[in-house]
C-alpha cells in the first residue's frame, strides 16, 4: 500500500476511457452502467410509488424514476421521505422495495449529480446517498428487495441494505459493486455491507475486480438469497415477508440492531469525512473531464 | 433502529401467545421449546454423569436431567462443577458432551428459573448460564458435542461452544437459536458464537427469524460439522476426538485461545451489564404474564 | 484458556517426536514438512529468478532455492529485495509468484535458521519472515500465486498473502498451516490471513488440527481459488492476471488497501512483541532439543 499514492497519478477513470474507446471501435459498448444518465423529467412527477396494505402491514415501494431508476438527489430525497413515513406508520411492519420499470432495479448513482456541480451540491448529494443506506440498513421494518432487473453499484448497495433479496431468475440481469471497473472506489460502508453479506474473501475479489454477477452467480455467492421466475418476484417477496412478520417485532428489531449497529455506527462516526472525501475526489478537474467523456459515451449509446 | 423503542410496547411474548392460541385450535402445538419445563425431580439425583477413560484421556459427560435436560440452576451448577473437575484433572484431555435421554440433547433454559423468582435468583441463574458458556467455549480440553437429539436455544448454545459437533442424522431433530420465535432476544454472546460458527449473513437471518434447522440443514450451513446414524453418534465422537488428541495440547490450546479469546473477553467485560439486562427484562410484569401463559401451554401439552 | 499455562510444561515438539518415532517404526515417515532442511548451497547462487515482461507489465518471480524453497534468511532477503524492485518499477503492475523446482512451491521456514542460532540472529530471521508477508499482503501490484507443488506452513502463508491462488490439480500436493502438528503455533498474523481467506470457522478447525489440504480439498474450502493441470499453472496465472490488470490500478489498489489495512496494521503495531515472542520460544532449551531431533529425523529421511 506504501506506493499507492505514488502511482495514483494514473487515476481518474483511465479505465473507463480506454475501455470506451476500444469498445466503440467494435460498434458496441459493453461497459455496465455504474453512474447512470437520467433523462431530466419534469420534477413534479413522483419517482416513488408507495402502496401500503394496512391489513397485512406490508408496503410495496416501487421505484419509477424512468428510465433506469438512477439515484439522483431528487429521487433519493423522495425515497427517504417515503421510507421515513412508513417507518413512522405503526400499521406498517414491512416494506418490499422493487422497480416498476422493465429490466432494471436501479442503475446506481446519477452521473448528472456529479458533473459540473458545486462542491456544496456534490456534498448534499453524497449525504443523500448515505441517508438512503442508513435508512434501509437500519430500518426497524422488515425490508425485502424484489430485484426485478439489473442492479449495479448504488443499486446493488440498496439491495444489500435490505433484510432479504429475491431476484428474477434471468441470467441477463446482473448485480454487483462494479465501481473499480470505472476507476472509482466503493467507499468503506459499501465494502462493509458487502463483507457482511458475502464474507471477507468473496468481497475482496468482487470489490477489487468490480465484478457484476449474473442472477445465478449472485445466488451462488450469497449476494442474493433466492431466485424466482421474473413474474413471481413480487409474489415471492410477499410470501417471504410473511415469515419475517411471524416473528414478534421487538425481538426481531433488537436482533437486527445487534447485527448491524456496529457497521452503521462506523458511518455515523465518519459521515463528514466520507462526504469530504467524496467531494474532493469528484470535483477534481481530471475526474470531471472523465465524467464528461463518460457522459458523451452514454449519450452516444442512446443516439 | 431509531424507532425500536417506540414500537417496543408490542413486545413481551406476543408472538408466543398468538401462536399458542392458533395452534391449540388445531389440537396441536408445534411451537418448539426454547424455554422448557422441567419436572421437579428430587434434587439429590445426579443430573450429569461423567465417565473418564484414563487410558485415552477422554471423558464422556452425559446429561441426564429428565425429561429434556433443561438448563436449570441446579443442572448448570452440577454441569460446571463436573467440567471444572475434568479441566483440573491432568489425565483428561478431551470431553464428549452428550445426552443420556432419548430424542433430546438439551431443550434449553428452564422456564421455572425465570417465572416468579426474585431478581437476585434470576441474576444467579443467568450468571450460571454465562458460566456454562465460558467454561465450554474457553475449555483447554478438546470438547465435542455428540448431539443425539434436538437442541434448541440454550441447548444449541452449549453445542456451539464445543470444538466440534456431530449430530444424529435424523431430520426430526432440530437445532438452532430460536429465541425470537418466542419474542425474546439471544444476547450478544449467543450471537457472537453463532457468527463465529456460521458466518455473519447466515447468522443474521437465523437469529432474526429464530430458525430451527433439521439435522441435514444444520450440516449445510455449518451449524454442525458431521451427521452420522443415531446409534453411531458416540462412536463417531470418539473417533473424531482421536484426531484432536493427536495434536500436542499446548499448541492446540494456544491456537484455540487465539481464535476465541476476543469473544470470551467481550462477555467477561460486560458480564454484570448482561446480567442486569436479563434480570430487568425477565422480571417485567408483562414478561412474567407471558411466561405464565407459556407455562400453562406446556403443561397442557403434557396433559 | 485459564489452564493453558498450567499444562504448558508438556509443550515443545512432543507431538513431533512421538510421531517421528512411531512412524519410523513403520519404515515410513509421513510427517509433512513445516520447518524444512535446506542444503547449504553456495550463497552466491541466486535463489530468486525474476522475469519482467515490460509489454504486459507482468513479472514472474520464480523461487529456485533448491531443493524445497525453504524460507531461509538469505532467501527471504533476496525475495524481498526482488519484490521491492518490482514494486518501485513503474512498468510492473503484477507479479506471479511460483516455484522453478519440481513438486514444491515452498516447504516453509528453514529449520537451520532456528537451530543453534543466537537470539539476535533468530530475531533477524523472524523479522525477515514478517517482512515477506508485509510486502506480499500489502503489495500495490496484483499478486498471483502459481502453486505448482506442495505448500505447507510458511509456504502456505506466502500463497495466502497473494491476491489469487491457482494450484496444480494434483491430489498429492498439499497446502495448509500445519504448525500445530509439529507442536508449534501459527502466530496471530498467520491466523488473521487464514481467517480473511477461508472464514472464522474453517480457520478454527484448520489451525487447531494443523490440517494440510490436498489441492481438491483446498479448492473446496477456498484456500485456493482455482485448480488447473500441472502444466497449465503458469498460463492460467497469466490469463487470470489479465483480468486484474483490466482494472485501473489506483481504484484496485485503494480497494485492496481498504480490505487489508487493518490486518497489516495489527502486525505493524505488534511487530517487536511478535519478534520477542518468537525468539523467546525458539531459543528455549527444550525447543532446541526438539529441533535437533527433528533435524536428525529429516537427515535420516534423506539418507
PDB file of C-alpha atoms in Angstrom, chain C residues 32-174:
ATOM      1  CA  UNK C  32       4.767 -33.219   6.371  1.00  0.00           C
ATOM      2  CA  UNK C  33       7.471 -30.630   6.471  1.00  0.00           C
ATOM      3  CA  UNK C  34       6.749 -27.446   8.325  1.00  0.00           C
ATOM      4  CA  UNK C  35      10.235 -26.481   9.169  1.00  0.00           C
ATOM      5  CA  UNK C  36      12.364 -27.684   6.314  1.00  0.00           C
ATOM      6  CA  UNK C  37      16.004 -28.548   5.985  1.00  0.00           C
ATOM      7  CA  UNK C  38      17.830 -26.771   3.222  1.00  0.00           C
ATOM      8  CA  UNK C  39      21.075 -27.948   1.691  1.00  0.00           C
ATOM      9  CA  UNK C  40      23.715 -25.304   2.247  1.00  0.00           C
ATOM     10  CA  UNK C  41      24.238 -24.010  -1.243  1.00  0.00           C
ATOM     11  CA  UNK C  42      26.996 -21.652  -2.097  1.00  0.00           C
ATOM     12  CA  UNK C  43      25.454 -18.371  -1.030  1.00  0.00           C
ATOM     13  CA  UNK C  44      26.374 -16.712  -4.311  1.00  0.00           C
ATOM     14  CA  UNK C  45      23.803 -18.578  -6.381  1.00  0.00           C
ATOM     15  CA  UNK C  46      20.611 -16.546  -6.849  1.00  0.00           C
ATOM     16  CA  UNK C  47      17.594 -18.021  -5.049  1.00  0.00           C
ATOM     17  CA  UNK C  48      15.009 -15.993  -6.903  1.00  0.00           C
ATOM     18  CA  UNK C  49      14.693 -15.524 -10.639  1.00  0.00           C
ATOM     19  CA  UNK C  50      12.737 -12.519 -11.859  1.00  0.00           C
ATOM     20  CA  UNK C  51      11.433 -12.210 -15.392  1.00  0.00           C
ATOM     21  CA  UNK C  52       9.588  -8.976 -16.156  1.00  0.00           C
ATOM     22  CA  UNK C  53       7.692  -8.609 -19.419  1.00  0.00           C
ATOM     23  CA  UNK C  54       7.606  -4.850 -19.966  1.00  0.00           C
ATOM     24  CA  UNK C  55       4.988  -5.160 -22.692  1.00  0.00           C
ATOM     25  CA  UNK C  56       2.407  -6.715 -20.340  1.00  0.00           C
ATOM     26  CA  UNK C  57       3.706  -5.238 -17.089  1.00  0.00           C
ATOM     27  CA  UNK C  58       3.745  -8.711 -15.555  1.00  0.00           C
ATOM     28  CA  UNK C  59       6.743 -10.219 -13.744  1.00  0.00           C
ATOM     29  CA  UNK C  60       7.236 -13.877 -12.934  1.00  0.00           C
ATOM     30  CA  UNK C  61       9.124 -14.353  -9.683  1.00  0.00           C
ATOM     31  CA  UNK C  62      10.428 -17.923  -9.688  1.00  0.00           C
ATOM     32  CA  UNK C  63      11.689 -19.334  -6.428  1.00  0.00           C
ATOM     33  CA  UNK C  64      14.652 -21.592  -7.135  1.00  0.00           C
ATOM     34  CA  UNK C  65      16.300 -22.259  -3.836  1.00  0.00           C
ATOM     35  CA  UNK C  66      16.956 -25.977  -4.202  1.00  0.00           C
ATOM     36  CA  UNK C  67      15.740 -28.435  -3.071  1.00  0.00           C
ATOM     37  CA  UNK C  68      12.481 -27.156  -1.481  1.00  0.00           C
ATOM     38  CA  UNK C  69      12.491 -23.347  -1.415  1.00  0.00           C
ATOM     39  CA  UNK C  70      12.975 -23.262   2.322  1.00  0.00           C
ATOM     40  CA  UNK C  71      12.451 -19.798   3.709  1.00  0.00           C
ATOM     41  CA  UNK C  72      15.946 -19.064   4.977  1.00  0.00           C
ATOM     42  CA  UNK C  73      17.161 -15.596   5.941  1.00  0.00           C
ATOM     43  CA  UNK C  74      19.168 -15.378   2.704  1.00  0.00           C
ATOM     44  CA  UNK C  75      16.229 -16.500   0.624  1.00  0.00           C
ATOM     45  CA  UNK C  76      13.775 -14.136   2.324  1.00  0.00           C
ATOM     46  CA  UNK C  77      16.165 -11.204   1.956  1.00  0.00           C
ATOM     47  CA  UNK C  78      16.613 -11.857  -1.744  1.00  0.00           C
ATOM     48  CA  UNK C  79      12.868 -12.430  -2.191  1.00  0.00           C
ATOM     49  CA  UNK C  80      12.003  -9.125  -0.507  1.00  0.00           C
ATOM     50  CA  UNK C  81      14.613  -7.152  -2.446  1.00  0.00           C
ATOM     51  CA  UNK C  82      13.298  -8.600  -5.715  1.00  0.00           C
ATOM     52  CA  UNK C  83       9.729  -7.743  -4.800  1.00  0.00           C
ATOM     53  CA  UNK C  84      10.674  -4.236  -3.698  1.00  0.00           C
ATOM     54  CA  UNK C  85      12.452  -3.612  -7.003  1.00  0.00           C
ATOM     55  CA  UNK C  86       9.331  -4.651  -8.909  1.00  0.00           C
ATOM     56  CA  UNK C  87       7.190  -2.505  -6.634  1.00  0.00           C
ATOM     57  CA  UNK C  88       9.348   0.538  -7.463  1.00  0.00           C
ATOM     58  CA  UNK C  89       9.347  -0.224 -11.193  1.00  0.00           C
ATOM     59  CA  UNK C  90       6.502   1.735 -12.769  1.00  0.00           C
ATOM     60  CA  UNK C  91       6.416  -0.621 -15.740  1.00  0.00           C
ATOM     61  CA  UNK C  92       5.494  -3.527 -13.466  1.00  0.00           C
ATOM     62  CA  UNK C  93       1.834  -3.862 -12.474  1.00  0.00           C
ATOM     63  CA  UNK C  94       1.555  -7.507 -11.481  1.00  0.00           C
ATOM     64  CA  UNK C  95       3.733 -10.348 -10.239  1.00  0.00           C
ATOM     65  CA  UNK C  96       3.227 -14.105 -10.431  1.00  0.00           C
ATOM     66  CA  UNK C  97       4.982 -15.962  -7.614  1.00  0.00           C
ATOM     67  CA  UNK C  98       5.872 -19.539  -8.477  1.00  0.00           C
ATOM     68  CA  UNK C  99       8.498 -22.232  -7.976  1.00  0.00           C
ATOM     69  CA  UNK C 100      11.048 -23.375 -10.533  1.00  0.00           C
ATOM     70  CA  UNK C 101      11.549 -26.604  -8.586  1.00  0.00           C
ATOM     71  CA  UNK C 102       9.581 -29.826  -9.031  1.00  0.00           C
ATOM     72  CA  UNK C 103       6.772 -30.841  -6.631  1.00  0.00           C
ATOM     73  CA  UNK C 104       7.159 -27.992  -4.182  1.00  0.00           C
ATOM     74  CA  UNK C 105       6.063 -24.371  -4.057  1.00  0.00           C
ATOM     75  CA  UNK C 106       7.803 -23.669  -0.749  1.00  0.00           C
ATOM     76  CA  UNK C 107       8.339 -26.008   2.172  1.00  0.00           C
ATOM     77  CA  UNK C 108       8.167 -23.219   4.741  1.00  0.00           C
ATOM     78  CA  UNK C 109      10.608 -21.848   7.301  1.00  0.00           C
ATOM     79  CA  UNK C 110      14.153 -23.174   7.206  1.00  0.00           C
ATOM     80  CA  UNK C 111      14.840 -25.065  10.427  1.00  0.00           C
ATOM     81  CA  UNK C 112      18.547 -24.235  10.232  1.00  0.00           C
ATOM     82  CA  UNK C 113      17.704 -20.589  10.889  1.00  0.00           C
ATOM     83  CA  UNK C 114      16.276 -21.572  14.246  1.00  0.00           C
ATOM     84  CA  UNK C 115      18.639 -24.260  15.465  1.00  0.00           C
ATOM     85  CA  UNK C 116      21.736 -23.262  17.427  1.00  0.00           C
ATOM     86  CA  UNK C 117      21.420 -19.625  16.481  1.00  0.00           C
ATOM     87  CA  UNK C 118      21.820 -16.605  18.758  1.00  0.00           C
ATOM     88  CA  UNK C 119      18.705 -14.726  19.871  1.00  0.00           C
ATOM     89  CA  UNK C 120      19.825 -11.770  17.726  1.00  0.00           C
ATOM     90  CA  UNK C 121      20.063 -13.943  14.646  1.00  0.00           C
ATOM     91  CA  UNK C 122      16.696 -15.604  15.386  1.00  0.00           C
ATOM     92  CA  UNK C 123      15.151 -12.165  15.722  1.00  0.00           C
ATOM     93  CA  UNK C 124      16.658 -11.068  12.440  1.00  0.00           C
ATOM     94  CA  UNK C 125      15.230 -14.170  10.785  1.00  0.00           C
ATOM     95  CA  UNK C 126      11.737 -13.633  12.173  1.00  0.00           C
ATOM     96  CA  UNK C 127      11.779 -10.003  11.083  1.00  0.00           C
ATOM     97  CA  UNK C 128      12.500 -11.241   7.550  1.00  0.00           C
ATOM     98  CA  UNK C 129       9.512 -13.603   7.705  1.00  0.00           C
ATOM     99  CA  UNK C 130       7.311 -10.695   8.788  1.00  0.00           C
ATOM    100  CA  UNK C 131       8.783  -8.546   6.017  1.00  0.00           C
ATOM    101  CA  UNK C 132       7.962 -11.138   3.370  1.00  0.00           C
ATOM    102  CA  UNK C 133       4.322 -11.234   4.482  1.00  0.00           C
ATOM    103  CA  UNK C 134       4.031  -7.454   4.782  1.00  0.00           C
ATOM    104  CA  UNK C 135       5.480  -6.956   1.295  1.00  0.00           C
ATOM    105  CA  UNK C 136       3.249  -9.535  -0.377  1.00  0.00           C
ATOM    106  CA  UNK C 137      -0.008  -8.919   1.537  1.00  0.00           C
ATOM    107  CA  UNK C 138       0.342  -5.159   1.145  1.00  0.00           C
ATOM    108  CA  UNK C 139       1.709  -5.037  -2.380  1.00  0.00           C
ATOM    109  CA  UNK C 140       0.315  -2.411  -4.727  1.00  0.00           C
ATOM    110  CA  UNK C 141       0.913  -4.850  -7.557  1.00  0.00           C
ATOM    111  CA  UNK C 142      -1.505  -7.646  -8.400  1.00  0.00           C
ATOM    112  CA  UNK C 143      -0.002 -10.770  -6.830  1.00  0.00           C
ATOM    113  CA  UNK C 144      -0.936 -14.243  -8.046  1.00  0.00           C
ATOM    114  CA  UNK C 145       0.441 -17.450  -6.541  1.00  0.00           C
ATOM    115  CA  UNK C 146       1.045 -20.125  -9.183  1.00  0.00           C
ATOM    116  CA  UNK C 147       1.231 -23.032  -6.754  1.00  0.00           C
ATOM    117  CA  UNK C 148       2.892 -25.815  -8.707  1.00  0.00           C
ATOM    118  CA  UNK C 149       3.689 -28.077  -5.755  1.00  0.00           C
ATOM    119  CA  UNK C 150       3.160 -28.563  -2.024  1.00  0.00           C
ATOM    120  CA  UNK C 151       2.984 -25.514   0.165  1.00  0.00           C
ATOM    121  CA  UNK C 152       2.876 -26.176   3.904  1.00  0.00           C
ATOM    122  CA  UNK C 153       3.224 -23.668   6.758  1.00  0.00           C
ATOM    123  CA  UNK C 154       5.289 -20.635   5.706  1.00  0.00           C
ATOM    124  CA  UNK C 155       4.821 -21.617   2.054  1.00  0.00           C
ATOM    125  CA  UNK C 156       1.062 -21.533   2.571  1.00  0.00           C
ATOM    126  CA  UNK C 157       1.361 -18.138   4.272  1.00  0.00           C
ATOM    127  CA  UNK C 158       3.162 -16.723   1.233  1.00  0.00           C
ATOM    128  CA  UNK C 159       0.434 -18.049  -1.082  1.00  0.00           C
ATOM    129  CA  UNK C 160      -2.329 -16.720   1.209  1.00  0.00           C
ATOM    130  CA  UNK C 161      -0.771 -13.263   1.062  1.00  0.00           C
ATOM    131  CA  UNK C 162      -1.331 -13.055  -2.708  1.00  0.00           C
ATOM    132  CA  UNK C 163      -4.466 -11.705  -4.378  1.00  0.00           C
ATOM    133  CA  UNK C 164      -5.298 -15.003  -6.100  1.00  0.00           C
ATOM    134  CA  UNK C 165      -4.164 -18.614  -5.871  1.00  0.00           C
ATOM    135  CA  UNK C 166      -4.018 -21.099  -8.750  1.00  0.00           C
ATOM    136  CA  UNK C 167      -2.845 -24.590  -7.810  1.00  0.00           C
ATOM    137  CA  UNK C 168      -1.804 -27.626  -9.804  1.00  0.00           C
ATOM    138  CA  UNK C 169      -4.685 -30.136  -9.787  1.00  0.00           C
ATOM    139  CA  UNK C 170      -2.671 -32.886  -8.160  1.00  0.00           C
ATOM    140  CA  UNK C 171      -4.119 -34.571  -5.069  1.00  0.00           C
ATOM    141  CA  UNK C 172      -0.591 -35.386  -3.902  1.00  0.00           C
ATOM    142  CA  UNK C 173       0.194 -31.708  -3.468  1.00  0.00           C
ATOM    143  CA  UNK C 174      -0.954 -30.291  -0.181  1.00  0.00           C
TER     144      UNK C 174
END
